[in-house]
PDB file of C-alpha atoms in Angstrom:
ATOM      1  CA  MET A 226       0.024   0.115  -0.061  1.00 43.00           C
ATOM      2  CA  ASN A 227       1.496   3.158  -1.129  1.00 58.00           C
ATOM      3  CA  VAL A 228       1.486   6.450   1.151  1.00 53.00           C
ATOM      4  CA  MET A 229      -1.520   8.079  -0.427  1.00 54.00           C
ATOM      5  CA  GLN A 230      -3.547   4.889  -0.075  1.00 62.00           C
ATOM      6  CA  LYS A 231      -2.661   4.752   3.520  1.00 59.00           C
ATOM      7  CA  LEU A 232      -3.663   8.144   4.251  1.00 58.00           C
ATOM      8  CA  LEU A 233      -6.948   7.649   2.578  1.00 57.00           C
ATOM      9  CA  THR A 234      -7.671   4.350   4.400  1.00 63.00           C
ATOM     10  CA  ALA A 235      -6.689   6.017   7.709  1.00 55.00           C
ATOM     11  CA  LEU A 236      -8.876   8.778   7.042  1.00 58.00           C
ATOM     12  CA  ARG A 237     -11.770   6.700   6.283  1.00 59.00           C
ATOM     13  CA  SER A 238     -11.311   4.445   9.233  1.00 56.00           C
ATOM     14  CA  SER A 239     -10.905   7.607  11.710  1.00 52.00           C
ATOM     15  CA  ALA A 240     -14.194   8.888  10.475  1.00 53.00           C
ATOM     16  CA  ARG A 241     -15.871   5.676  10.930  1.00 53.00           C
ATOM     17  CA  GLU A 242     -14.396   5.105  14.309  1.00 50.00           C
ATOM     18  CA  LEU A 243     -15.483   8.704  15.239  1.00 50.00           C
ATOM     19  CA  GLY A 244     -19.182   8.016  14.501  1.00 51.00           C
ATOM     20  CA  ASP A 245     -18.882   4.901  16.730  1.00 50.00           C
ATOM     21  CA  ALA A 246     -17.017   6.630  19.639  1.00 45.00           C
ATOM     22  CA  ILE A 247     -19.912   9.205  19.874  1.00 46.00           C
ATOM     23  CA  ILE A 248     -22.336   6.484  20.695  1.00 48.00           C
ATOM     24  CA  ASP A 249     -20.050   3.954  22.075  1.00 56.00           C
ATOM     25  CA  ALA A 250     -17.692   5.079  24.665  1.00 53.00           C
ATOM     26  CA  ASN A 251     -15.689   1.870  24.353  1.00 65.00           C
ATOM     27  CA  SER A 252     -14.655   2.777  21.005  1.00 73.00           C
ATOM     28  CA  THR A 253     -12.958   6.183  22.170  1.00 78.00           C
ATOM     29  CA  ARG A 254      -9.674   4.138  22.785  1.00 81.00           C
ATOM     30  CA  ILE A 255      -9.924   2.634  19.329  1.00 83.00           C
ATOM     31  CA  PHE A 256     -10.706   5.850  17.713  1.00 81.00           C
ATOM     32  CA  GLU A 257      -7.759   7.487  19.402  1.00 84.00           C
ATOM     33  CA  GLN A 258      -5.452   4.779  17.968  1.00 86.00           C
ATOM     34  CA  GLU A 259      -7.017   5.327  14.481  1.00 85.00           C
ATOM     35  CA  ILE A 260      -5.699   9.075  14.862  1.00 86.00           C
ATOM     36  CA  THR A 261      -2.300   7.908  16.086  1.00 88.00           C
ATOM     37  CA  GLU A 262      -1.936   5.553  13.138  1.00 88.00           C
ATOM     38  CA  ALA A 263      -3.237   8.468  10.743  1.00 86.00           C
ATOM     39  CA  GLU A 264      -0.590  10.769  12.179  1.00 89.00           C
ATOM     40  CA  GLN A 265       2.143   8.318  11.660  1.00 90.00           C
ATOM     41  CA  HIS A 266       0.947   7.828   7.976  1.00 89.00           C
ATOM     42  CA  LEU A 267       0.848  11.662   7.678  1.00 90.00           C
ATOM     43  CA  GLN A 268       4.629  11.775   8.743  1.00 91.00           C
ATOM     44  CA  GLU A 269       5.309   9.163   6.424  1.00 91.00           C
ATOM     45  CA  ALA A 270       3.563  11.154   3.617  1.00 91.00           C
ATOM     46  CA  LYS A 271       5.599  14.161   4.285  1.00 92.00           C
ATOM     47  CA  VAL A 272       8.910  12.177   3.883  1.00 93.00           C
ATOM     48  CA  GLU A 273       7.738  10.730   0.698  1.00 92.00           C
ATOM     49  CA  LEU A 274       6.675  14.303  -0.499  1.00 93.00           C
ATOM     50  CA  THR A 275      10.157  15.705   0.294  1.00 94.00           C
ATOM     51  CA  THR A 276      11.548  12.630  -1.727  1.00 93.00           C
ATOM     52  CA  LEU A 277       9.054  13.463  -4.747  1.00 93.00           C
ATOM     53  CA  LEU A 278      10.211  17.030  -4.684  1.00 94.00           C
ATOM     54  CA  ALA A 279      13.884  16.168  -4.705  1.00 96.00           C
ATOM     55  CA  LYS A 280      13.315  13.949  -7.711  1.00 95.00           C
ATOM     56  CA  GLN A 281      11.070  16.448  -9.503  1.00 95.00           C
ATOM     57  CA  LEU A 282      13.870  19.155  -8.880  1.00 95.00           C
ATOM     58  CA  GLN A 283      16.401  16.933 -10.457  1.00 95.00           C
ATOM     59  CA  SER A 284      14.299  16.043 -13.207  1.00 95.00           C
ATOM     60  CA  GLU A 285      13.583  19.833 -14.144  1.00 95.00           C
ATOM     61  CA  ASP A 286      17.395  20.316 -13.633  1.00 96.00           C
ATOM     62  CA  GLU A 287      18.046  17.444 -16.177  1.00 96.00           C
ATOM     63  CA  LEU A 288      15.269  18.827 -18.590  1.00 96.00           C
ATOM     64  CA  GLN A 289      16.934  22.324 -18.406  1.00 96.00           C
ATOM     65  CA  LYS A 290      20.449  20.681 -19.414  1.00 96.00           C
ATOM     66  CA  VAL A 291      18.846  18.704 -22.453  1.00 96.00           C
ATOM     67  CA  GLN A 292      17.305  21.950 -23.467  1.00 96.00           C
ATOM     68  CA  LEU A 293      20.531  23.901 -23.536  1.00 96.00           C
ATOM     69  CA  ASP A 294      22.162  20.742 -25.254  1.00 95.00           C
ATOM     70  CA  ILE A 295      19.654  20.868 -27.984  1.00 95.00           C
ATOM     71  CA  LYS A 296      20.116  24.619 -28.400  1.00 95.00           C
ATOM     72  CA  LYS A 297      23.923  24.136 -28.475  1.00 95.00           C
ATOM     73  CA  HIS A 298      23.704  21.479 -31.208  1.00 96.00           C
ATOM     74  CA  GLU A 299      21.073  23.642 -33.249  1.00 94.00           C
ATOM     75  CA  ASN A 300      24.156  26.308 -33.181  1.00 95.00           C
ATOM     76  CA  TYR A 301      26.494  23.547 -34.414  1.00 94.00           C
ATOM     77  CA  VAL A 302      24.091  22.918 -37.442  1.00 94.00           C
ATOM     78  CA  LYS A 303      24.065  26.211 -38.258  1.00 94.00           C
ATOM     79  CA  GLU A 304      27.890  26.672 -38.414  1.00 94.00           C
ATOM     80  CA  ALA A 305      28.052  23.534 -40.372  1.00 93.00           C
ATOM     81  CA  LEU A 306      25.791  24.905 -42.930  1.00 93.00           C
ATOM     82  CA  ASN A 307      27.536  28.138 -43.184  1.00 94.00           C
ATOM     83  CA  ASN A 308      30.735  25.952 -43.825  1.00 93.00           C
ATOM     84  CA  GLN A 309      28.864  24.098 -46.651  1.00 93.00           C
ATOM     85  CA  ASN A 310      29.162  20.995 -44.658  1.00 94.00           C
ATOM     86  CA  GLU A 311      25.766  19.624 -45.015  1.00 92.00           C
ATOM     87  CA  SER A 312      26.677  15.861 -44.210  1.00 93.00           C
ATOM     88  CA  LEU A 313      28.001  17.098 -40.764  1.00 93.00           C
ATOM     89  CA  ALA A 314      24.985  19.289 -40.352  1.00 93.00           C
ATOM     90  CA  LEU A 315      22.777  16.175 -41.017  1.00 95.00           C
ATOM     91  CA  GLU A 316      24.927  14.233 -38.457  1.00 94.00           C
ATOM     92  CA  ILE A 317      24.375  17.043 -35.985  1.00 94.00           C
ATOM     93  CA  ALA A 318      20.486  17.027 -36.710  1.00 94.00           C
ATOM     94  CA  GLU A 319      20.334  13.279 -35.857  1.00 95.00           C
ATOM     95  CA  LYS A 320      21.934  14.128 -32.512  1.00 94.00           C
ATOM     96  CA  ILE A 321      19.441  16.806 -31.875  1.00 94.00           C
ATOM     97  CA  ALA A 322      16.523  14.379 -32.860  1.00 95.00           C
ATOM     98  CA  ALA A 323      17.954  11.914 -30.166  1.00 94.00           C
ATOM     99  CA  LEU A 324      18.180  14.754 -27.588  1.00 94.00           C
ATOM    100  CA  GLU A 325      14.536  15.860 -28.489  1.00 95.00           C
ATOM    101  CA  SER A 326      13.510  12.151 -27.824  1.00 95.00           C
ATOM    102  CA  GLU A 327      15.316  12.282 -24.533  1.00 95.00           C
ATOM    103  CA  HIS A 328      13.652  15.812 -23.746  1.00 96.00           C
ATOM    104  CA  ASN A 329      10.352  14.656 -24.370  1.00 96.00           C
ATOM    105  CA  GLN A 330      10.883  11.565 -21.890  1.00 96.00           C
ATOM    106  CA  VAL A 331      12.279  13.764 -19.171  1.00 96.00           C
ATOM    107  CA  LYS A 332       9.578  16.359 -19.743  1.00 95.00           C
ATOM    108  CA  GLN A 333       6.910  13.690 -19.131  1.00 96.00           C
ATOM    109  CA  THR A 334       9.066  12.364 -16.035  1.00 95.00           C
ATOM    110  CA  VAL A 335       8.880  16.207 -14.691  1.00 95.00           C
ATOM    111  CA  VAL A 336       5.006  16.330 -15.495  1.00 96.00           C
ATOM    112  CA  ASP A 337       4.435  12.930 -13.722  1.00 95.00           C
ATOM    113  CA  TYR A 338       6.437  14.146 -10.648  1.00 95.00           C
ATOM    114  CA  GLN A 339       4.529  17.432 -10.544  1.00 94.00           C
ATOM    115  CA  SER A 340       1.362  15.689 -10.746  1.00 94.00           C
ATOM    116  CA  ASN A 341       2.151  13.269  -7.950  1.00 93.00           C
ATOM    117  CA  THR A 342       3.561  15.987  -5.833  1.00 94.00           C
ATOM    118  CA  ASN A 343       0.617  18.258  -6.179  1.00 94.00           C
ATOM    119  CA  GLN A 344      -1.830  15.299  -5.368  1.00 92.00           C
ATOM    120  CA  LEU A 345       0.333  14.373  -2.258  1.00 92.00           C
ATOM    121  CA  LYS A 346       0.275  17.889  -1.014  1.00 92.00           C
ATOM    122  CA  VAL A 347      -3.394  18.334  -1.355  1.00 92.00           C
ATOM    123  CA  LEU A 348      -4.026  14.935   0.354  1.00 91.00           C
ATOM    124  CA  ILE A 349      -1.605  16.037   3.099  1.00 91.00           C
ATOM    125  CA  GLN A 350      -3.306  19.531   3.771  1.00 91.00           C
ATOM    126  CA  LYS A 351      -6.700  17.605   3.742  1.00 91.00           C
ATOM    127  CA  THR A 352      -5.167  14.880   6.118  1.00 90.00           C
ATOM    128  CA  GLU A 353      -3.985  17.554   8.550  1.00 91.00           C
ATOM    129  CA  ARG A 354      -7.326  19.645   8.431  1.00 91.00           C
ATOM    130  CA  GLN A 355      -9.347  16.412   9.120  1.00 89.00           C
ATOM    131  CA  LEU A 356      -6.821  15.334  11.969  1.00 89.00           C
ATOM    132  CA  ARG A 357      -7.145  18.725  13.741  1.00 90.00           C
ATOM    133  CA  ASP A 358     -10.909  18.206  13.532  1.00 90.00           C
ATOM    134  CA  TYR A 359     -10.778  14.602  14.819  1.00 87.00           C
ATOM    135  CA  GLN A 360      -8.607  15.662  17.524  1.00 88.00           C
ATOM    136  CA  ARG A 361     -11.063  18.390  18.540  1.00 89.00           C
ATOM    137  CA  GLN A 362     -13.844  16.054  18.295  1.00 86.00           C
ATOM    138  CA  LEU A 363     -12.037  13.226  20.186  1.00 84.00           C
ATOM    139  CA  ALA A 364     -11.376  15.919  22.993  1.00 86.00           C
ATOM    140  CA  MET A 365     -14.925  16.696  23.271  1.00 85.00           C
ATOM    141  CA  VAL A 366     -15.786  12.988  23.402  1.00 81.00           C
ATOM    142  CA  LYS A 367     -13.346  12.224  26.157  1.00 80.00           C
ATOM    143  CA  THR A 368     -14.483  15.170  28.078  1.00 83.00           C
ATOM    144  CA  THR A 369     -18.150  14.300  27.841  1.00 80.00           C
ATOM    145  CA  GLU A 370     -17.151  10.878  28.815  1.00 76.00           C
ATOM    146  CA  LYS A 371     -15.417  12.121  31.740  1.00 79.00           C
ATOM    147  CA  VAL A 372     -18.160  14.613  32.746  1.00 81.00           C
ATOM    148  CA  GLN A 373     -20.590  11.571  32.658  1.00 77.00           C
ATOM    149  CA  GLN A 374     -18.424   9.251  34.804  1.00 77.00           C
ATOM    150  CA  THR A 375     -17.997  11.995  37.171  1.00 79.00           C
ATOM    151  CA  THR A 376     -21.654  12.931  37.458  1.00 78.00           C
ATOM    152  CA  SER A 377     -22.450   8.943  37.671  1.00 73.00           C
ATOM    153  CA  THR A 378     -19.782   8.968  40.663  1.00 75.00           C
ATOM    154  CA  ILE A 379     -21.265  11.833  42.426  1.00 71.00           C
ATOM    155  CA  SER A 380     -24.774  10.588  42.050  1.00 67.00           C
ATOM    156  CA  ALA A 381     -23.628   7.404  43.623  1.00 67.00           C
ATOM    157  CA  ASN A 382     -21.829   9.039  46.209  1.00 64.00           C
ATOM    158  CA  PHE A 383     -24.584  11.130  47.068  1.00 58.00           C
ATOM    159  CA  SER A 384     -27.004   8.492  47.226  1.00 59.00           C
ATOM    160  CA  ALA A 385     -24.816   6.410  49.571  1.00 56.00           C
ATOM    161  CA  GLY A 386     -24.187   9.583  51.651  1.00 54.00           C
ATOM    162  CA  ASN A 387     -27.806  10.354  51.746  1.00 59.00           C
ATOM    163  CA  SER A 388     -28.419   6.999  53.086  1.00 62.00           C
ATOM    164  CA  LYS A 389     -25.635   7.233  55.537  1.00 63.00           C
ATOM    165  CA  LEU A 390     -26.932  10.532  56.647  1.00 61.00           C
ATOM    166  CA  ILE A 391     -30.404   9.287  57.534  1.00 65.00           C
ATOM    167  CA  THR A 392     -28.765   6.162  59.315  1.00 74.00           C
ATOM    168  CA  ALA A 393     -26.586   8.618  61.314  1.00 71.00           C
ATOM    169  CA  LYS A 394     -29.790  10.773  62.248  1.00 74.00           C
ATOM    170  CA  GLU A 395     -31.352   7.828  63.553  1.00 77.00           C
ATOM    171  CA  THR A 396     -28.361   6.795  65.559  1.00 77.00           C
ATOM    172  CA  LEU A 397     -28.202  10.294  66.999  1.00 78.00           C
ATOM    173  CA  ASP A 398     -31.827  10.219  67.962  1.00 78.00           C
ATOM    174  CA  ARG A 399     -31.311   7.137  69.859  1.00 80.00           C
ATOM    175  CA  ILE A 400     -28.349   8.305  71.570  1.00 78.00           C
ATOM    176  CA  ALA A 401     -30.066  11.664  72.512  1.00 77.00           C
ATOM    177  CA  LYS A 402     -33.140   9.435  73.976  1.00 82.00           C
ATOM    178  CA  GLN A 403     -30.799   7.372  75.906  1.00 81.00           C
ATOM    179  CA  GLN A 404     -28.956  10.330  77.304  1.00 80.00           C
ATOM    180  CA  GLU A 405     -32.396  11.933  78.407  1.00 81.00           C
ATOM    181  CA  GLU A 406     -33.530   8.897  80.113  1.00 81.00           C
ATOM    182  CA  GLU A 407     -30.279   8.370  81.814  1.00 80.00           C
ATOM    183  CA  LYS A 408     -30.684  12.048  83.043  1.00 79.00           C
ATOM    184  CA  TYR A 409     -34.083  11.515  84.570  1.00 79.00           C
ATOM    185  CA  LYS A 410     -32.808   8.293  86.219  1.00 79.00           C
ATOM    186  CA  GLN A 411     -29.808  10.267  87.676  1.00 81.00           C
ATOM    187  CA  GLN A 412     -32.326  13.085  89.031  1.00 79.00           C
ATOM    188  CA  ALA A 413     -34.569  10.454  90.426  1.00 75.00           C
ATOM    189  CA  ALA A 414     -31.680   8.780  92.364  1.00 71.00           C
ATOM    190  CA  ASP A 415     -30.543  12.024  93.487  1.00 72.00           C
ATOM    191  CA  GLN A 416     -33.779  12.864  94.782  1.00 74.00           C
ATOM    192  CA  LEU A 417     -34.334   9.570  96.703  1.00 70.00           C
ATOM    193  CA  ALA A 418     -30.890   9.814  98.064  1.00 67.00           C
ATOM    194  CA  ASN A 419     -31.679  13.286  99.426  1.00 67.00           C
ATOM    195  CA  GLU A 420     -34.916  12.212 101.075  1.00 65.00           C
ATOM    196  CA  SER A 421     -33.223   9.341 102.718  1.00 67.00           C
ATOM    197  CA  GLU A 422     -30.370  11.702 104.009  1.00 65.00           C
ATOM    198  CA  ASP A 423     -33.053  14.169 105.464  1.00 62.00           C
ATOM    199  CA  LYS A 424     -34.925  11.305 107.312  1.00 67.00           C
ATOM    200  CA  GLN A 425     -31.828  10.060 108.731  1.00 71.00           C
ATOM    201  CA  LEU A 426     -30.626  13.432 109.845  1.00 64.00           C
ATOM    202  CA  GLU A 427     -34.083  13.909 111.518  1.00 65.00           C
ATOM    203  CA  LYS A 428     -33.830  10.541 113.162  1.00 67.00           C
ATOM    204  CA  LYS A 429     -30.282  11.385 114.700  1.00 68.00           C
ATOM    205  CA  LEU A 430     -31.368  14.843 115.847  1.00 64.00           C
ATOM    206  CA  THR A 431     -34.396  13.374 117.588  1.00 66.00           C
ATOM    207  CA  GLU A 432     -32.522  10.731 119.299  1.00 67.00           C
ATOM    208  CA  ALA A 433     -30.061  13.242 120.409  1.00 68.00           C
ATOM    209  CA  GLY A 434     -32.934  15.340 121.968  1.00 63.00           C
ATOM    210  CA  ILE A 435     -32.233  18.235 119.840  1.00 63.00           C
ATOM    211  CA  ILE A 436     -35.568  18.231 118.258  1.00 58.00           C
ATOM    212  CA  LYS A 437     -38.760  16.523 119.713  1.00 59.00           C
ATOM    213  CA  ASN A 438     -41.629  14.599 118.349  1.00 58.00           C
ATOM    214  CA  ASN A 439     -44.402  16.624 119.397  1.00 57.00           C
ATOM    215  CA  ARG A 440     -46.937  15.081 116.931  1.00 59.00           C
ATOM    216  CA  ALA A 441     -49.122  13.843 119.752  1.00 58.00           C
ATOM    217  CA  GLU A 442     -49.018  16.872 121.699  1.00 63.00           C
ATOM    218  CA  ASP A 443     -50.139  18.796 118.708  1.00 62.00           C
ATOM    219  CA  ILE A 444     -52.938  16.453 118.255  1.00 63.00           C
ATOM    220  CA  LEU A 445     -54.328  17.003 121.691  1.00 66.00           C
ATOM    221  CA  GLU A 446     -53.917  20.600 121.601  1.00 69.00           C
ATOM    222  CA  LYS A 447     -56.069  20.621 118.309  1.00 70.00           C
ATOM    223  CA  ILE A 448     -58.786  18.644 120.140  1.00 71.00           C
ATOM    224  CA  LYS A 449     -58.926  20.905 123.141  1.00 72.00           C
ATOM    225  CA  GLN A 450     -59.149  23.984 120.926  1.00 78.00           C
ATOM    226  CA  SER A 451     -62.192  22.227 119.233  1.00 75.00           C
ATOM    227  CA  GLN A 452     -63.941  21.702 122.354  1.00 74.00           C
ATOM    228  CA  GLN A 453     -63.544  25.173 123.655  1.00 73.00           C
ATOM    229  CA  ASN A 454     -64.935  26.385 120.426  1.00 69.00           C
ATOM    230  CA  ASP A 455     -67.827  24.210 120.825  1.00 63.00           C
TER     231      ASP A 455
END
């Protein structure tokens, strides 16, 4: 496969893979490889173009030399005719005929080289433009793919995080409820402890005679007052 065929094949493959890559994320890597191969073929084409241009310049230089040689021998013919030497003039004319045949061949070679180099130049320019376009589109495809992956990851993390938040809230509520219950238990224990301490102190004071149990006397006094009122 020559260079131009490689370029055309690479471009067609890249275009096909681009369409696949847009709808199939798994084709992105393949399309990227196609672009890389097309770039390699492009570099090969540029090297080939340099070689063709060198041969074209060489052929053009050779053509110019043949033209000068023909011109020189035409002058020889004129000199021979001026010297009345027609046989020599005829011999020189035969040489000119051979040079003209060579001239036509070299000229055709130059034309062929010019045609090939022009075609290759056009194809290289077209390839460069298309590759730039493919690279831009590949960048867009990869960016879109990255955004989609990131969005999917964020959504998944958010869903998982939201579930964890709900679970954490429920756990926190249970802890708060347990702490509140523990607080009331502690308050009840403190209250019972205080009441017990007061009774023990009162008992000790009574036993020590510091305070008296006047409950019976109070009842008797209350009844007496009630009778007097009657």
